[in-house]
Structure formats: C-alpha cells, structure tokens
PDB file of C-alpha atoms in Angstrom:
ATOM      1  CA  MET A1318     -53.581  -9.568  27.998  1.00 67.00           C
ATOM      2  CA  GLY A1319     -57.051  -8.032  27.910  1.00 83.00           C
ATOM      3  CA  ALA A1320     -60.529  -9.033  28.862  1.00 84.00           C
ATOM      4  CA  GLN A1321     -61.325 -11.955  26.946  1.00 83.00           C
ATOM      5  CA  ARG A1322     -64.490 -13.371  26.999  1.00 83.00           C
ATOM      6  CA  LEU A1323     -64.702 -17.009  28.297  1.00 84.00           C
ATOM      7  CA  THR A1324     -68.140 -18.719  27.721  1.00 86.00           C
ATOM      8  CA  ASN A1325     -70.808 -17.308  24.476  1.00 86.00           C
ATOM      9  CA  ASN A1326     -74.238 -18.256  24.715  1.00 86.00           C
ATOM     10  CA  ARG A1327     -77.814 -16.414  25.316  1.00 90.00           C
ATOM     11  CA  ALA A1328     -78.363 -17.554  29.264  1.00 92.00           C
ATOM     12  CA  ILE A1329     -76.596 -16.120  32.481  1.00 93.00           C
ATOM     13  CA  ASP A1330     -73.228 -16.965  33.520  1.00 92.00           C
ATOM     14  CA  SER A1331     -71.191 -15.620  37.298  1.00 94.00           C
ATOM     15  CA  SER A1332     -70.094 -16.746  39.743  1.00 94.00           C
ATOM     16  CA  PRO A1333     -66.557 -18.216  38.487  1.00 94.00           C
ATOM     17  CA  THR A1334     -64.240 -19.722  40.235  1.00 94.00           C
ATOM     18  CA  TRP A1335     -60.455 -20.774  38.410  1.00 94.00           C
ATOM     19  CA  SER A1336     -59.081 -24.655  39.766  1.00 95.00           C
ATOM     20  CA  ARG A1337     -55.583 -24.256  41.200  1.00 93.00           C
ATOM     21  CA  ASP A1338     -53.643 -24.621  37.995  1.00 94.00           C
ATOM     22  CA  GLY A1339     -55.896 -22.133  36.051  1.00 93.00           C
ATOM     23  CA  LYS A1340     -56.934 -24.365  33.486  1.00 95.00           C
ATOM     24  CA  LYS A1341     -60.540 -24.976  34.820  1.00 96.00           C
ATOM     25  CA  ILE A1342     -63.170 -21.985  35.658  1.00 96.00           C
ATOM     26  CA  ALA A1343     -66.214 -23.708  37.459  1.00 96.00           C
ATOM     27  CA  PHE A1344     -69.311 -20.986  37.015  1.00 97.00           C
ATOM     28  CA  THR A1345     -72.906 -20.667  37.553  1.00 97.00           C
ATOM     29  CA  SER A1346     -75.336 -20.797  34.011  1.00 97.00           C
ATOM     30  CA  ASP A1347     -78.791 -20.714  33.146  1.00 96.00           C
ATOM     31  CA  ARG A1348     -78.410 -22.008  30.512  1.00 94.00           C
ATOM     32  CA  THR A1349     -80.126 -25.466  31.251  1.00 92.00           C
ATOM     33  CA  GLY A1350     -83.793 -22.818  32.143  1.00 93.00           C
ATOM     34  CA  SER A1351     -82.410 -23.719  35.926  1.00 94.00           C
ATOM     35  CA  PRO A1352     -79.077 -21.642  37.540  1.00 97.00           C
ATOM     36  CA  GLN A1353     -76.175 -25.134  37.973  1.00 97.00           C
ATOM     37  CA  ILE A1354     -73.096 -25.415  38.238  1.00 98.00           C
ATOM     38  CA  TRP A1355     -70.861 -25.929  35.066  1.00 97.00           C
ATOM     39  CA  VAL A1356     -67.035 -26.415  34.193  1.00 96.00           C
ATOM     40  CA  LYS A1357     -65.404 -24.775  31.516  1.00 96.00           C
ATOM     41  CA  ASN A1358     -61.607 -26.245  30.524  1.00 96.00           C
ATOM     42  CA  LEU A1359     -59.738 -23.859  28.792  1.00 94.00           C
ATOM     43  CA  GLU A1360     -57.416 -25.605  27.000  1.00 95.00           C
ATOM     44  CA  THR A1361     -59.994 -27.279  24.953  1.00 96.00           C
ATOM     45  CA  GLY A1362     -63.579 -24.860  25.581  1.00 94.00           C
ATOM     46  CA  GLU A1363     -65.846 -28.030  26.605  1.00 95.00           C
ATOM     47  CA  GLU A1364     -68.379 -27.006  29.023  1.00 95.00           C
ATOM     48  CA  THR A1365     -69.819 -29.803  31.343  1.00 94.00           C
ATOM     49  CA  ARG A1366     -72.329 -29.662  33.922  1.00 96.00           C
ATOM     50  CA  LEU A1367     -71.175 -30.393  36.944  1.00 95.00           C
ATOM     51  CA  SER A1368     -74.040 -30.558  39.150  1.00 95.00           C
ATOM     52  CA  TYR A1369     -77.528 -32.522  39.234  1.00 91.00           C
ATOM     53  CA  GLY A1370     -80.202 -33.495  41.534  1.00 85.00           C
ATOM     54  CA  SER A1371     -81.137 -29.971  42.388  1.00 90.00           C
ATOM     55  CA  SER A1372     -83.075 -28.101  40.806  1.00 93.00           C
ATOM     56  CA  TYR A1373     -80.864 -24.921  41.772  1.00 96.00           C
ATOM     57  CA  ALA A1374     -77.472 -24.306  42.240  1.00 97.00           C
ATOM     58  CA  ASP A1375     -74.752 -21.527  43.021  1.00 97.00           C
ATOM     59  CA  GLY A1376     -71.638 -19.732  44.626  1.00 96.00           C
ATOM     60  CA  ALA A1377     -68.710 -22.695  43.119  1.00 97.00           C
ATOM     61  CA  SER A1378     -65.795 -22.649  45.434  1.00 97.00           C
ATOM     62  CA  TRP A1379     -62.800 -24.576  44.080  1.00 95.00           C
ATOM     63  CA  SER A1380     -60.504 -25.934  46.540  1.00 95.00           C
ATOM     64  CA  PRO A1381     -57.061 -24.787  46.542  1.00 91.00           C
ATOM     65  CA  ALA A1382     -55.322 -27.268  48.668  1.00 88.00           C
ATOM     66  CA  GLY A1383     -55.693 -31.287  48.997  1.00 82.00           C
ATOM     67  CA  PRO A1384     -57.793 -33.120  46.484  1.00 87.00           C
ATOM     68  CA  ASP A1385     -58.986 -31.252  43.897  1.00 92.00           C
ATOM     69  CA  ARG A1386     -62.382 -30.806  45.086  1.00 96.00           C
ATOM     70  CA  VAL A1387     -65.598 -28.424  43.956  1.00 97.00           C
ATOM     71  CA  ALA A1388     -67.892 -27.340  47.060  1.00 98.00           C
ATOM     72  CA  TYR A1389     -71.404 -25.242  46.087  1.00 98.00           C
ATOM     73  CA  ALA A1390     -75.107 -24.762  47.613  1.00 98.00           C
ATOM     74  CA  ALA A1391     -77.990 -26.906  45.849  1.00 97.00           C
ATOM     75  CA  ARG A1392     -81.370 -26.847  46.812  1.00 96.00           C
ATOM     76  CA  VAL A1393     -82.535 -29.551  48.459  1.00 94.00           C
ATOM     77  CA  ASN A1394     -86.023 -29.847  49.667  1.00 92.00           C
ATOM     78  CA  GLY A1395     -86.624 -26.315  49.608  1.00 93.00           C
ATOM     79  CA  ASP A1396     -83.539 -25.379  51.643  1.00 95.00           C
ATOM     80  CA  PHE A1397     -80.035 -24.535  50.305  1.00 97.00           C
ATOM     81  CA  GLN A1398     -77.040 -27.429  51.186  1.00 97.00           C
ATOM     82  CA  ILE A1399     -73.737 -27.683  50.987  1.00 98.00           C
ATOM     83  CA  VAL A1400     -72.560 -30.383  48.295  1.00 97.00           C
ATOM     84  CA  VAL A1401     -68.816 -30.980  47.681  1.00 97.00           C
ATOM     85  CA  CYS A1402     -68.114 -33.460  44.490  1.00 96.00           C
ATOM     86  CA  ASN A1403     -65.194 -33.801  41.874  1.00 95.00           C
ATOM     87  CA  PRO A1404     -64.404 -31.844  39.312  1.00 93.00           C
ATOM     88  CA  ASP A1405     -66.023 -33.609  36.654  1.00 93.00           C
ATOM     89  CA  GLY A1406     -69.333 -34.114  38.888  1.00 94.00           C
ATOM     90  CA  SER A1407     -68.887 -37.236  40.484  1.00 95.00           C
ATOM     91  CA  SER A1408     -68.823 -38.639  44.071  1.00 95.00           C
ATOM     92  CA  PRO A1409     -71.063 -35.528  45.399  1.00 96.00           C
ATOM     93  CA  VAL A1410     -71.537 -35.344  48.327  1.00 96.00           C
ATOM     94  CA  GLN A1411     -74.129 -33.131  50.698  1.00 97.00           C
ATOM     95  CA  LEU A1412     -72.035 -32.034  53.943  1.00 98.00           C
ATOM     96  CA  THR A1413     -75.165 -29.994  55.641  1.00 97.00           C
ATOM     97  CA  GLN A1414     -78.659 -31.662  56.270  1.00 93.00           C
ATOM     98  CA  SER A1415     -80.635 -29.216  57.305  1.00 86.00           C
ATOM     99  CA  ASP A1416     -81.911 -24.876  57.386  1.00 92.00           C
ATOM    100  CA  SER A1417     -80.229 -23.651  54.642  1.00 95.00           C
ATOM    101  CA  ASN A1418     -76.353 -22.945  54.452  1.00 97.00           C
ATOM    102  CA  GLU A1419     -75.379 -21.672  51.530  1.00 97.00           C
ATOM    103  CA  ASP A1420     -71.634 -19.178  49.622  1.00 97.00           C
ATOM    104  CA  PRO A1421     -69.085 -22.187  50.643  1.00 98.00           C
ATOM    105  CA  SER A1422     -65.394 -20.768  50.156  1.00 96.00           C
ATOM    106  CA  TRP A1423     -62.200 -23.506  51.287  1.00 96.00           C
ATOM    107  CA  ALA A1424     -59.826 -22.859  53.987  1.00 94.00           C
ATOM    108  CA  PRO A1425     -56.310 -21.914  52.110  1.00 92.00           C
ATOM    109  CA  ASN A1426     -55.036 -25.411  52.918  1.00 92.00           C
ATOM    110  CA  GLY A1427     -58.184 -27.440  51.700  1.00 93.00           C
ATOM    111  CA  LEU A1428     -59.713 -28.842  54.802  1.00 95.00           C
ATOM    112  CA  GLU A1429     -62.005 -26.508  56.176  1.00 96.00           C
ATOM    113  CA  LEU A1430     -65.153 -24.863  54.782  1.00 97.00           C
ATOM    114  CA  ILE A1431     -66.764 -21.654  55.988  1.00 97.00           C
ATOM    115  CA  PHE A1432     -70.313 -20.492  54.516  1.00 97.00           C
ATOM    116  CA  SER A1433     -73.547 -18.916  55.356  1.00 97.00           C
ATOM    117  CA  SER A1434     -76.111 -20.712  57.332  1.00 96.00           C
ATOM    118  CA  ASP A1435     -79.606 -19.594  59.149  1.00 94.00           C
ATOM    119  CA  ARG A1436     -79.246 -22.372  61.297  1.00 92.00           C
ATOM    120  CA  SER A1437     -79.868 -20.124  64.417  1.00 90.00           C
ATOM    121  CA  GLY A1438     -82.400 -17.995  62.811  1.00 91.00           C
ATOM    122  CA  ARG A1439     -80.499 -15.698  61.424  1.00 93.00           C
ATOM    123  CA  LYS A1440     -77.926 -15.303  58.438  1.00 94.00           C
ATOM    124  CA  GLU A1441     -74.369 -15.783  60.209  1.00 96.00           C
ATOM    125  CA  ILE A1442     -71.327 -17.771  59.229  1.00 97.00           C
ATOM    126  CA  TYR A1443     -70.147 -21.043  60.550  1.00 97.00           C
ATOM    127  CA  ARG A1444     -67.259 -23.373  59.839  1.00 97.00           C
ATOM    128  CA  MET A1445     -66.782 -26.903  59.486  1.00 98.00           C
ATOM    129  CA  PHE A1446     -63.950 -29.272  58.176  1.00 97.00           C
ATOM    130  CA  ALA A1447     -64.115 -30.949  54.558  1.00 96.00           C
ATOM    131  CA  ASP A1448     -66.084 -33.368  55.627  1.00 96.00           C
ATOM    132  CA  GLY A1449     -69.630 -31.501  57.398  1.00 96.00           C
ATOM    133  CA  ALA A1450     -67.709 -32.728  60.682  1.00 97.00           C
ATOM    134  CA  ASN A1451     -67.454 -29.757  63.460  1.00 97.00           C
ATOM    135  CA  VAL A1452     -69.795 -27.292  62.873  1.00 96.00           C
ATOM    136  CA  ASN A1453     -68.976 -24.282  64.173  1.00 96.00           C
ATOM    137  CA  GLN A1454     -70.746 -20.457  64.834  1.00 96.00           C
ATOM    138  CA  LEU A1455     -67.728 -17.515  64.000  1.00 96.00           C
ATOM    139  CA  THR A1456     -70.381 -15.043  64.168  1.00 95.00           C
ATOM    140  CA  ASN A1457     -73.501 -13.973  66.552  1.00 93.00           C
ATOM    141  CA  GLN A1458     -74.898 -10.729  64.541  1.00 90.00           C
ATOM    142  CA  ASP A1459     -77.886 -10.792  61.972  1.00 80.00           C
ATOM    143  CA  ALA A1460     -77.144 -10.459  58.236  1.00 87.00           C
ATOM    144  CA  CYS A1461     -74.006 -12.431  57.823  1.00 90.00           C
ATOM    145  CA  GLN A1462     -72.777 -13.642  54.376  1.00 91.00           C
ATOM    146  CA  SER A1463     -70.531 -14.294  51.564  1.00 92.00           C
ATOM    147  CA  PRO A1464     -67.612 -15.307  54.079  1.00 94.00           C
ATOM    148  CA  ALA A1465     -63.987 -15.810  52.135  1.00 91.00           C
ATOM    149  CA  TRP A1466     -60.624 -16.447  53.912  1.00 87.00           C
ATOM    150  CA  SER A1467     -57.910 -15.276  53.788  1.00 82.00           C
ATOM    151  CA  PRO A1468     -55.354 -16.488  50.795  1.00 74.00           C
ATOM    152  CA  PHE A1469     -52.825 -16.156  53.748  1.00 68.00           C
ATOM    153  CA  LEU A1470     -54.568 -17.783  56.913  1.00 56.00           C
ATOM    154  CA  PRO A1471     -52.513 -21.486  57.391  1.00 53.00           C
TER     155      PRO A1471
END
C-alpha cells in the first residue's frame, strides 16, 4: 500500500505516533489556534482533541506496553512539562514540575520514559519511571534533545 493522507484540513498536523494496535494515531495539530494533541481513530475517521489546560502541547508518545497511555509535553506557567493521560485524554497527570521538560519517549516495556530537560542549566536527557518518580540524568553534554528508546532494549 502506498502513502495515504490521514488528515485533511488547513491546519498544520505533525509529529504522529501510532497506538500499539495500529488503529489510532496521536499527533500535534494547530487547528484550534495553538498546537494541541489530537487522536485519530483510523477505522472510523473520528478525530478528538486529547490535550486541554495548556496553551501549547506537542511531542506525543504512545506507550508500547503496559497500560495504554500517551505522554506529551504541555506548556505550564511558561515551561514545558511532561504529562501522561489515557488515549481519550482522561486522567491527565503532570509528571514533571519545574524547568522545561520535553520530548518524552516510552521504554519498550512501558515502565519508564526518557525526555529532555534544561533543569541542569542546559539541555540534557533524563530517565524516570512512568509515574514521574526516580528521575536520573543520563547525559552530561550540552544540547541533548529528542531522545528515543531502541525497541530492542529490555
């Protein structure tokens, strides 16, 4: 099967991430005036907004295992914070609380996230449990961002 257009509007739709069953896709869209996270059901064509309560949300990452959840970065009080919610947008939980935290990526087992943050004064990569606990810095060099897990790591 060749390329197929999945959205059709005047908005900028970007940064897609697939659900683990391949039936839905989360993506960023500015169709409401500012970037927000949306989910499209590929079987029905229905598109629903997932992120609320923030003037800007981006970088969705769908959990590959464990509970079905979506992580993304949302602007809160001027800084980006990592938020995790159910695929319908319910039960959002802000996992980070200070500085700017972006680019969440789930571990293959769905138990951890890696993300970029400027909490050390420069962009570095950090790791934390899916509930926001046990945050550890992984890199120690400037300009580290957009981390991604290998699908082959345990």
